[in-house]
Coordinates of C-alpha atoms and ligand atoms in Angstrom, one line a residue:
X258 CA 163.1 162.8 93.0
X259 CA 159.4 162.8 93.7
X260 CA 157.1 161.3 91.0
X261 CA 153.8 163.0 90.7
X262 CA 150.8 161.4 89.1
X263 CA 149.9 164.7 87.3
X264 CA 151.8 167.7 86.5
X265 CA 149.7 170.4 85.3
X266 CA 151.2 173.2 83.5
X267 CA 149.1 176.6 84.0
X268 CA 146.8 178.0 86.6
X269 CA 143.8 179.4 84.6
X270 CA 140.6 177.8 84.5
X271 CA 142.1 174.7 82.7
X272 CA 144.9 174.1 85.0
X273 CA 142.9 174.8 88.3
X274 CA 139.8 172.8 87.1
X275 CA 142.0 169.8 86.2
X276 CA 144.1 170.0 89.1
X277 CA 140.9 169.8 91.5
X278 CA 139.5 166.8 89.3
X279 CA 142.9 165.0 89.3
X280 CA 143.5 165.4 93.0
X281 CA 140.7 162.5 93.4
X282 CA 143.2 160.2 91.5
X283 CA 146.7 160.8 92.8
X284 CA 149.4 163.6 93.5
X285 CA 149.3 166.6 91.8
X286 CA 151.8 169.3 90.9
X287 CA 150.6 172.7 89.4
X288 CA 153.2 174.7 87.8
X289 CA 152.5 178.3 86.8
X290 CA 155.0 181.0 85.5
X291 CA 153.4 184.2 87.5
X292 CA 151.2 184.3 90.3
X293 CA 148.1 181.8 90.7
X294 CA 145.5 184.0 89.2
X295 CA 147.4 185.9 86.4
X296 CA 145.8 184.4 83.4
X297 CA 143.4 184.9 80.4
X298 CA 140.6 183.3 82.5
X299 CA 140.7 186.3 85.0
X300 CA 139.8 188.7 82.0
X301 CA 136.9 186.7 80.6
X302 CA 133.9 189.1 80.6
X303 CA 130.8 187.8 78.5
X304 CA 130.6 184.4 80.1
X305 CA 130.1 180.6 79.2
X306 CA 127.9 179.3 76.7
X307 CA 125.7 176.6 77.6
X308 CA 122.2 175.2 76.5
X309 CA 120.5 175.4 79.9
X310 CA 117.7 177.9 79.1
X311 CA 114.0 177.6 77.9
X312 CA 113.8 177.1 74.4
X313 CA 117.3 176.2 74.0
X314 CA 119.0 172.8 73.4
X315 CA 122.2 171.2 72.8
X316 CA 121.1 170.7 69.2
X317 CA 120.7 174.2 68.5
X318 CA 124.1 175.1 70.3
X319 CA 125.8 172.4 68.2
X320 CA 124.2 174.0 64.9
X321 CA 125.6 177.5 66.0
X322 CA 129.0 176.2 66.9
X323 CA 129.2 174.3 63.6
X324 CA 128.2 177.6 61.7
X325 CA 130.4 179.8 63.2
X326 CA 133.4 177.3 62.6
X327 CA 133.1 177.9 58.8
X328 CA 133.4 174.2 57.8
X329 CA 136.3 173.0 60.1
X330 CA 134.7 172.1 63.3
X331 CA 135.3 168.4 64.3
X332 CA 131.5 167.4 64.6
X333 CA 132.0 164.8 67.3
X334 CA 133.9 167.2 69.5
X335 CA 131.1 169.8 69.1
X336 CA 128.5 167.1 69.9
X337 CA 130.3 166.4 73.1
X338 CA 130.7 170.2 73.9
X339 CA 127.2 171.0 73.6
X340 CA 125.7 167.8 75.2
X341 CA 127.9 167.8 78.3
X342 CA 127.8 171.6 78.8
X343 CA 124.8 171.7 81.2
X344 CA 126.4 169.1 83.4
X345 CA 129.6 170.9 83.7
X346 CA 127.8 174.3 84.6
X347 CA 126.3 172.3 87.4
X348 CA 130.0 171.1 88.5
X349 CA 131.1 174.8 88.4
X350 CA 128.1 175.7 90.5
X351 CA 129.0 173.0 92.9
X352 CA 132.4 174.5 93.2
X353 CA 131.0 177.6 94.2
X354 CA 131.0 180.0 91.1
X355 CA 128.1 182.6 91.8
X356 CA 126.3 182.8 88.4
X357 CA 123.9 185.7 88.0
X358 CA 120.4 185.1 88.5
X359 CA 117.2 187.0 87.5
X360 CA 113.7 186.3 89.1
X361 CA 115.3 183.2 90.7
X362 CA 116.9 181.7 87.6
X363 CA 120.1 181.7 85.9
X364 CA 120.4 185.0 83.8
X365 CA 121.2 184.3 80.1
X366 CA 122.8 186.8 77.8
X367 CA 123.2 187.1 74.3
X368 CA 126.1 187.2 72.3
X369 CA 127.0 187.3 68.6
X370 CA 126.1 184.2 66.3
X371 CA 124.1 182.5 69.3
X372 CA 120.5 182.1 67.9
X373 CA 119.2 182.2 71.5
X374 CA 120.3 184.0 74.9
X375 CA 122.7 181.4 75.9
X376 CA 125.6 183.1 78.0
X377 CA 125.8 182.6 81.8
X378 CA 127.7 185.3 83.5
X379 CA 128.9 186.3 86.9
X380 CA 129.4 189.6 88.6
X381 CA 127.9 191.2 85.5
X382 CA 131.0 191.4 83.3
X383 CA 133.3 189.7 85.7
X384 CA 132.8 186.2 85.1
X385 CA 136.3 185.1 84.5
X386 CA 137.4 186.7 87.8
X387 CA 134.6 185.0 89.8
X388 CA 135.6 181.6 88.3
X389 CA 139.4 182.3 88.8
X390 CA 138.8 183.4 92.4
X391 CA 136.7 180.5 93.3
X392 CA 138.9 177.8 91.6
X393 CA 142.2 179.1 93.1
X394 CA 140.7 179.2 96.4
X395 CA 139.5 175.6 96.2
X396 CA 143.0 174.8 94.8
X397 CA 144.8 176.5 97.8
X398 CA 142.5 174.8 100.3
X399 CA 143.1 171.3 98.8
X400 CA 146.7 170.8 99.6
X401 CA 147.5 170.5 96.0
X402 CA 151.3 171.4 95.5
X403 CA 151.6 174.7 93.6
X404 CA 154.8 176.3 92.5
X405 CA 154.1 179.8 91.2
X406 CA 156.7 181.8 89.1
X407 CA 157.7 178.5 87.7
X408 CA 157.8 178.5 83.9
X409 CA 157.9 175.2 82.0
X410 CA 160.7 175.3 79.6
X411 CA 160.8 171.7 78.1
X412 CA 158.8 168.6 78.2
X413 CA 161.0 165.3 79.2
X414 CA 160.1 163.0 76.5
X415 CA 161.6 159.4 75.9
X416 CA 160.4 156.6 73.6
X417 CA 157.4 158.6 72.4
X418 CA 156.1 159.1 76.1
X419 CA 156.4 162.3 78.4
X420 CA 157.7 161.6 81.8
X421 CA 158.2 165.2 83.2
X422 CA 158.8 168.7 82.7
X423 CA 162.0 171.0 82.9
X424 CA 161.0 174.4 84.5
X425 CA 162.8 177.6 85.3
X426 CA 161.9 179.1 88.7
X427 CA 162.2 182.8 88.1
X428 CA 162.5 183.9 91.9
X429 CA 165.7 181.9 92.3
X430 CA 167.0 181.7 88.8
X431 CA 167.3 177.8 88.8
X432 CA 166.2 175.2 86.5
X433 CA 164.6 172.1 87.8
X434 CA 163.1 168.9 86.6
X435 CA 159.7 167.4 87.9
X436 CA 158.8 163.7 87.0
X437 CA 155.2 162.6 86.5
X438 CA 153.2 160.1 84.8
X439 CA 150.5 162.5 83.1
X440 CA 151.6 166.0 81.8
X441 CA 148.7 168.4 81.1
X442 CA 149.3 171.5 79.3
X443 CA 146.9 174.3 80.3
X444 CA 149.1 177.3 79.3
X445 CA 146.5 179.3 77.7
X446 CA 146.6 181.6 74.5
X447 CA 149.1 183.5 72.3
X448 CA 147.6 186.8 71.4
X449 CA 150.7 188.5 73.0
X450 CA 152.2 187.8 70.0
X451 CA 150.1 190.8 68.1
X452 CA 150.4 194.3 68.9
X453 CA 147.1 195.0 69.7
X454 CA 145.6 192.4 72.0
X455 CA 143.2 191.8 74.6
X456 CA 145.3 189.3 76.5
X457 CA 147.5 189.8 79.8
X458 CA 151.4 189.3 79.4
X459 CA 151.4 185.7 80.1
X460 CA 149.6 184.7 76.9
X461 CA 152.9 183.9 74.8
X462 CA 152.0 180.6 73.5
X463 CA 154.3 178.6 75.8
X464 CA 152.5 175.4 75.6
X465 CA 152.2 175.2 71.9
X466 CA 156.2 175.8 71.7
X467 CA 156.9 173.3 74.5
X468 CA 154.8 170.8 72.7
X469 CA 156.1 171.4 69.2
X470 CA 159.7 171.0 70.3
X471 CA 158.8 167.7 72.0
X472 CA 157.2 166.2 68.7
X473 CA 153.6 166.8 69.3
X474 CA 151.3 167.7 66.6
X475 CA 150.0 171.4 66.1
X476 CA 147.0 172.1 64.2
X477 CA 145.0 175.0 62.8
X478 CA 147.5 177.7 63.8
X479 CA 146.4 180.2 60.9
X480 CA 143.2 180.7 62.9
X481 CA 143.6 183.5 65.1
X482 CA 140.4 185.5 66.4
X483 CA 140.3 189.2 66.4
X484 CA 137.7 190.5 68.9
X485 CA 136.0 193.5 67.1
X486 CA 135.7 195.7 70.0
X487 CA 138.7 196.5 72.1
X488 CA 138.9 200.1 73.5
X489 CA 141.0 202.3 71.3
X490 CA 142.2 205.0 73.5
X491 CA 145.9 206.8 73.1
X492 CA 148.2 205.4 75.7
X493 CA 145.7 202.7 77.0
X494 CA 146.3 199.1 76.5
X495 CA 143.1 197.8 74.5
X496 CA 140.8 196.8 77.2
X497 CA 138.0 194.5 76.0
X498 CA 134.6 196.0 75.5
X499 CA 132.5 192.6 75.9
X500 CA 130.4 191.5 72.8
X501 CA 127.6 191.1 75.3
X502 CA 127.2 195.0 75.1
X503 CA 126.2 194.5 71.7
X504 CA 123.9 191.6 72.8
X505 CA 122.3 194.3 74.9
X506 CA 121.6 196.4 72.0
X507 CA 124.9 198.2 71.5
X508 CA 125.4 199.6 67.9
X509 CA 128.7 200.2 66.0
X510 CA 128.9 203.5 64.2
X511 CA 131.7 204.9 62.0
X512 CA 133.6 208.3 62.9
X513 CA 130.9 209.9 60.8
X514 CA 128.2 208.5 63.2
X515 CA 126.8 206.1 60.6
X516 CA 125.5 202.6 61.6
X517 CA 127.4 200.3 59.2
X518 CA 127.2 196.6 60.3
X519 CA 123.7 196.1 58.4
X520 CA 125.7 196.9 55.1
X521 CA 128.1 194.0 55.7
X522 CA 125.7 191.3 57.2
X523 CA 122.1 190.5 57.6
X524 CA 122.8 189.9 61.3
X525 CA 124.1 193.4 61.4
X526 CA 126.0 194.0 64.9
X527 CA 125.4 190.5 66.0
X528 CA 127.1 188.9 62.9
X529 CA 130.1 186.4 63.8
X530 CA 133.2 187.9 65.1
X531 CA 135.3 187.4 62.2
X532 CA 132.9 189.4 60.0
X533 CA 132.4 192.2 62.5
X534 CA 136.2 192.6 62.8
X535 CA 136.7 192.7 59.0
X536 CA 133.7 195.1 58.4
X537 CA 135.3 197.5 61.2
X538 CA 138.6 197.5 59.5
X539 CA 136.9 198.3 56.2
X540 CA 135.0 201.2 57.7
X541 CA 138.1 202.6 59.3
X542 CA 139.9 202.6 56.1
X543 CA 137.0 204.1 54.3
X544 CA 136.9 206.7 56.7
X545 CA 140.6 207.1 57.3
X546 CA 140.4 206.7 61.1
X547 CA 141.8 204.2 63.5
X548 CA 138.7 203.4 65.5
X549 CA 134.8 203.2 65.3
X550 CA 132.6 203.9 68.1
X551 CA 130.2 201.5 70.1
X552 CA 127.1 203.3 70.9
X553 CA 125.2 202.3 73.9
X554 CA 124.1 205.8 74.9
X555 CA 120.4 205.0 73.9
X556 CA 120.2 202.2 76.6
X557 CA 118.8 203.1 79.9
X558 CA 121.6 204.7 82.0
X559 CA 121.3 202.4 84.9
X560 CA 121.6 199.2 82.8
X561 CA 125.3 199.8 81.9
X562 CA 127.0 200.0 85.4
X563 CA 124.7 197.2 86.6
X564 CA 125.2 195.0 83.8
X565 CA 128.7 195.8 82.8
X566 CA 130.3 197.1 86.0
X567 CA 134.0 196.4 85.0
X568 CA 133.7 198.1 81.7
X569 CA 131.8 201.0 82.9
X570 CA 134.4 201.7 85.8
X571 CA 137.5 201.1 83.4
X572 CA 136.2 203.8 80.9
X573 CA 135.0 206.1 83.6
X574 CA 138.7 205.8 85.0
X575 CA 139.9 207.0 81.6
X576 CA 137.6 209.9 81.5
X577 CA 134.8 208.3 79.3
X578 CA 131.1 208.1 80.7
X579 CA 129.9 205.4 78.3
X580 CA 126.4 206.0 79.4
X581 CA 126.7 209.4 77.6
X582 CA 129.7 208.9 75.1
X583 CA 130.1 206.3 72.5
X584 CA 133.1 204.2 73.1
X585 CA 136.1 204.3 70.7
X586 CA 136.9 200.7 69.7
X587 CA 139.0 198.7 67.2
X588 CA 139.7 194.9 66.6
X589 CA 142.4 193.4 68.6
X590 CA 143.9 189.9 68.8
X591 CA 142.0 187.8 71.4
X592 CA 142.2 184.0 70.8
X593 CA 144.0 181.3 69.3
X594 CA 141.7 178.6 67.6
X595 CA 144.8 176.5 66.8
X596 CA 147.0 174.6 69.3
X597 CA 148.3 171.3 70.5
X598 CA 146.1 168.8 68.6
X599 CA 144.0 166.5 70.8
X600 CA 141.3 163.9 70.2
X601 CA 138.4 164.0 72.2
X602 CA 139.9 162.7 75.4
X603 CA 142.6 165.6 75.5
X604 CA 145.2 163.0 74.3
X605 CA 148.0 164.2 72.1
X606 CA 150.2 162.0 69.9
X607 CA 152.7 161.8 72.7
X608 CA 151.7 159.1 75.1
X609 CA 151.1 160.5 78.8
X610 CA 150.8 164.2 77.2
X611 CA 147.3 166.0 77.3
X612 CA 146.3 169.5 76.6
X613 CA 143.2 171.4 77.4
X614 CA 142.1 175.1 77.3
X615 CA 143.2 177.6 74.9
X616 CA 146.6 175.9 74.3
X617 CA 144.8 172.9 72.9
X618 CA 143.1 172.2 69.5
X619 CA 140.3 169.9 70.2
X620 CA 138.6 170.8 67.1
X621 CA 135.4 172.4 68.5
X622 CA 136.1 176.0 67.1
X623 CA 137.1 175.2 63.4
X624 CA 138.1 178.5 61.8
X625 CA 136.3 180.8 64.1
X626 CA 135.3 180.2 67.7
X627 CA 131.6 180.9 68.7
X628 CA 131.7 183.5 71.5
X629 CA 131.8 182.1 75.2
X630 CA 132.7 178.6 74.0
X631 CA 136.0 178.6 75.3
X632 CA 135.6 178.5 79.1
X633 CA 133.1 175.8 78.1
X634 CA 135.5 173.7 76.3
X635 CA 138.0 173.9 79.1
X636 CA 135.2 172.3 81.5
X637 CA 134.1 169.5 79.0
X638 CA 137.5 168.3 77.8
X639 CA 139.4 168.7 81.2
X640 CA 136.9 166.3 82.8
X641 CA 137.4 164.0 79.9
X642 CA 141.1 164.1 80.5
X643 CA 140.6 162.7 83.9
X644 CA 138.1 160.1 82.9
X645 CA 140.8 158.9 80.5
X646 CA 143.7 159.1 82.9
X647 CA 141.8 157.0 85.4
X648 CA 143.5 153.7 86.1
X649 CA 146.3 154.4 83.6
X650 CA 149.8 153.5 85.2
X651 CA 152.9 155.3 84.7
X652 CA 154.5 152.7 82.6
X653 CA 156.2 154.2 79.5
X654 CA 155.9 150.8 77.9
X655 CA 152.0 150.6 77.9
X656 CA 151.5 149.7 74.2
X657 CA 148.0 151.5 74.5
X658 CA 149.3 154.7 75.4
X659 CA 152.2 154.7 73.0
X660 CA 152.3 156.8 69.8
X661 CA 149.1 158.0 68.4
X662 CA 146.1 157.1 70.6
X663 CA 143.7 154.7 69.2
X664 CA 140.7 157.3 69.7
X665 CA 142.3 160.3 67.8
X666 CA 139.4 161.9 65.9
X667 CA 140.0 161.5 62.3
X668 CA 140.6 165.1 61.5
X669 CA 142.1 165.2 57.8
X670 CA 145.4 166.4 57.0
X671 CA 148.7 164.7 57.6
X672 CA 151.3 166.2 59.6
X673 CA 154.0 168.4 57.9
X674 CA 157.3 169.9 58.8
X675 CA 157.8 173.8 59.1
X676 CA 159.3 175.2 56.0
X677 CA 163.1 175.5 55.9
X678 CA 164.0 179.2 55.2
X679 CA 167.1 181.1 54.3
X680 CA 167.7 183.5 56.7
X681 CA 167.6 187.2 55.6
X682 CA 170.4 189.7 56.3
X683 CA 167.9 192.6 56.3
X684 CA 166.0 191.9 59.3
X685 CA 165.7 193.9 62.5
X686 CA 167.1 192.9 66.0
X687 CA 164.7 190.4 67.6
X688 CA 162.8 192.1 70.6
X689 CA 159.0 192.1 71.5
X690 CA 158.6 195.5 70.3
X691 CA 159.7 194.4 66.5
X692 CA 157.8 191.0 66.9
X693 CA 154.4 192.3 67.8
X694 CA 154.0 195.0 65.1
X695 CA 155.4 192.4 62.4
X696 CA 152.6 189.9 63.5
X697 CA 149.9 192.5 63.7
X698 CA 150.7 193.8 60.1
X699 CA 151.6 190.8 58.3
X700 CA 149.9 187.9 60.2
X701 CA 146.7 190.0 61.1
X702 CA 143.3 190.4 60.3
X703 CA 143.8 191.0 56.5
X704 CA 146.8 188.9 54.9
X705 CA 148.5 188.5 51.7
X706 CA 151.2 186.2 50.3
X707 CA 153.7 189.1 50.2
X708 CA 153.4 189.9 53.8
X709 CA 153.0 186.3 55.1
X710 CA 156.4 185.5 53.3
X711 CA 157.9 188.6 54.7
X712 CA 156.9 187.5 58.3
X713 CA 158.0 184.0 57.7
X714 CA 161.5 185.1 56.6
X715 CA 162.0 187.3 59.5
X716 CA 160.6 184.9 62.1
X717 CA 163.1 182.0 60.6
X718 CA 166.0 184.5 60.5
X719 CA 165.3 185.4 64.3
X720 CA 164.7 181.7 65.3
X721 CA 168.2 181.1 64.1
X722 CA 169.7 183.7 66.1
X723 CA 168.0 182.8 69.6
X724 CA 170.2 182.6 72.3
X725 CA 170.0 180.6 75.6
X726 CA 167.1 181.9 77.7
X727 CA 168.1 183.6 80.9
X728 CA 164.7 184.7 82.4
X729 CA 161.3 184.5 82.0
X730 CA 161.0 187.2 79.1
X731 CA 163.7 185.5 77.2
X732 CA 162.0 181.9 77.4
X733 CA 158.7 183.6 76.4
X734 CA 160.4 185.6 73.4
X735 CA 161.9 182.3 72.2
X736 CA 158.4 180.6 72.3
X737 CA 156.8 183.6 70.7
X738 CA 159.2 183.4 67.6
X739 CA 158.1 179.6 67.3
X740 CA 154.5 180.2 67.6
X741 CA 154.7 183.1 65.2
X742 CA 156.4 180.8 62.7
X743 CA 153.7 178.3 62.9
X744 CA 150.9 181.2 62.5
X745 CA 152.7 182.5 59.5
X746 CA 153.7 179.3 57.9
X747 CA 149.9 177.9 58.2
X748 CA 148.6 181.0 56.9
X749 CA 150.7 181.0 53.8
X750 CA 149.8 177.2 53.0
X751 CA 146.1 178.0 53.4
X752 CA 145.4 179.6 50.1
X753 CA 141.9 180.7 50.8
X754 CA 139.6 182.9 53.2
X755 CA 137.7 181.0 55.8
X756 CA 136.6 182.0 59.2
X757 CA 139.1 184.2 60.9
X758 CA 141.7 183.6 58.1
X759 CA 141.3 186.4 55.2
X760 CA 143.8 186.6 52.5
X761 CA 143.5 189.2 49.7
X762 CA 145.0 187.1 47.2
X763 CA 142.5 184.2 47.8
X764 CA 139.5 186.0 49.2
X765 CA 136.8 183.1 49.3
X766 CA 136.8 179.8 50.8
X767 CA 137.8 177.0 48.5
X768 CA 136.4 173.4 48.9
X769 CA 140.0 172.1 48.4
X770 CA 140.8 173.6 51.7
X771 CA 138.1 171.8 54.0
X772 CA 141.1 170.2 55.8
X773 CA 143.7 171.0 58.6
X774 CA 147.0 172.0 58.7
X775 CA 149.1 170.2 61.3
X776 CA 152.7 170.6 61.9
X777 CA 155.0 168.1 63.6
X778 CA 158.6 168.3 64.0
X779 CA 160.3 165.4 62.3
X780 CA 157.2 164.6 60.4
X781 CA 159.3 164.2 57.1
X782 CA 161.2 161.3 58.8
X783 CA 157.8 159.4 59.3
Ligands
FAD23 P1 144.7 181.1 80.9 O1 143.5 181.4 81.6 O2 145.4 181.8 80.0 O3 145.8 180.3 81.9 C1 147.0 179.9 81.4 C2 147.9 179.6 82.4 O4 149.1 179.0 82.1 C3 148.5 180.9 83.2 O5 148.3 180.6 84.6 C4 149.9 181.3 82.8 O6 150.6 181.8 83.6 C5 150.2 179.6 82.7 N1 151.5 179.5 81.7 C6 151.7 179.8 80.6 N2 152.8 179.4 80.2 C7 153.4 178.8 81.1 C8 154.5 178.2 81.4 N3 155.7 178.1 80.3 N4 154.9 177.6 82.6 C9 154.2 177.5 83.6 N5 152.9 178.2 83.4 C10 152.5 178.9 82.2 N6 136.0 182.9 76.9 C11 134.7 182.6 76.9 O7 134.5 181.6 76.9 N7 134.0 183.9 77.5 C12 134.4 184.9 77.8 O8 133.6 186.0 78.2 C13 135.6 185.5 77.4 N8 135.9 186.6 77.7 C14 137.4 186.9 77.4 C15 137.8 188.2 77.7 C16 139.3 188.5 77.7 C17 139.7 189.8 77.8 C18 140.0 187.5 77.3 C19 141.5 187.8 77.1 C20 139.7 186.1 77.0 C21 138.2 185.8 77.2 N9 137.8 184.5 76.7 C22 136.5 184.2 77.1 C23 138.8 183.5 76.4 C24 139.1 182.7 77.7 O9 139.1 183.4 78.9 C25 140.3 181.8 77.6 O10 140.2 181.2 76.3 C26 140.5 180.9 78.9 O11 140.3 181.4 80.0 C27 141.7 180.2 78.7 O12 141.8 179.6 79.8 P2 143.1 178.6 80.2 O13 143.1 178.2 81.6 O14 143.5 177.7 79.0 O15 144.2 179.6 80.0
SIN24 C1 133.4 188.8 75.3 O1 132.9 189.2 76.3 O2 133.1 189.6 74.1 C2 134.4 187.8 75.1 C3 133.6 186.5 74.9 C4 134.8 185.4 74.2 O3 135.6 185.8 73.9 O4 134.1 184.3 74.3

């Protein structure tokens, strides 16, 4: 059987960018469970944050990121993120990503909780698509081995080190094993667990589930970011209406036409995401409505199609001319801050296993991600993985790579086990259409002990009933149940409100909770 230097799981920005860098160090295999370009990356709208503009600096970007993270960012990781950002943008430009320009300079947009315009974008609001196409073309040209429709189902781990991946090829219905000295998880997010979400179908948390099953540490799973403004039209999946629309002057109004954000926060429509999402929910409750409106009808009509061509076209295709009519919106699950815990080199506690992108928890986002920091996080930490991997041999007996890496960032919080729960006889049969509303209602924007316990018991009962997967949907559903458990149990443990995690029964932040919740299978055995 062939032995690869790098097995990369996923083909969003994290998988593709890492693959292109890894190719310079050895043989690379990319496994991806759908077609190469089906991923969250393709749908990114706003852009990438980096301090490249006049009047901006890594220090300012650092401060904004730390402020958004509500006390839980890893300051070393944020320092690295913000300092290395301009160089990584240069790398992306060298790969050919066509960022938009204005008067011969990179155009920079404003998004919520950034103190200056700092967001690079491409094709107006088609940033993710431009990146994905550029990188996937480069991978296709590079000779990197790529297996599409191949879903990683397990990590092969022996003596504390990873040595390969088991995968299910959904075209032929067969399971195969691939061997490699480094395995890099780049499997993206998990917002598909929630009834209303902005993510494509692939976002089912697989990497977190694989890593947890293999004994990796999983951190911060209670922190799920709900984007304030997803299109809310009957029969239409929630399509993202970028925060950059508010950056251009969009105003949120309730169904009675009242602009309300200034009542909730001095930054009004440009307040941090978690605050805007909760304020919208409060306004919807107050007005007995399932939506509010994002009003851009006061902007010059030509600005909108030029600056937001995808959003404009999508809405127009659904009968809404947003230059004339306010857009009906409501919050939707968007991004998972938690994930496979890594140090600032992308290393996990399993030798040879790395994670990057949305499935990783590098510590840069803390309790609430600053808009447009996630694409940036991928670039910065993927590069560092390859720097770390340089020269490392495939040996599983290398003392340096065994167990916990020496450079793990000291983020407090000992790993603990998932709570054992008695199964309940009063639980509906498991299906995606049962899981998504449960997560939305009980583990969603506003949480309480009662609801979280109900979710935790239901998920634990489902977990016990899981059969052997037979195809991609059942592999994914099994992963979603485990990831849902990690989210619900972490949210139950965190008896406070902080960043994106809000509990009615503990509605303020508590200094006692300035720490991370980390789960690891077998933690109680030491
Ligand atoms: P993805 O791009 O999701 O790629 C994951 C890959 O892993 C996919 O190829 C998937 O098929 C594959 N995969 C998953 N599980 C398996 C498995 N078991 N086996 C094999 N393959 C697997 N962030 C910003 O910074 N700026 C923005 O403007 C922005 N806008 C956004 C807009 C939308 C609508 C969405 C959904 C997200 C947005 N984000 C934005 C977030 C950002 O796009 C993502 O966090 C980022 O693209 C994640 O990249 P990734 O490579 O980690 O994951
Ligand atoms: C958006 O364009 O609003 C999304 C930006 C992000 O998720 O970072």
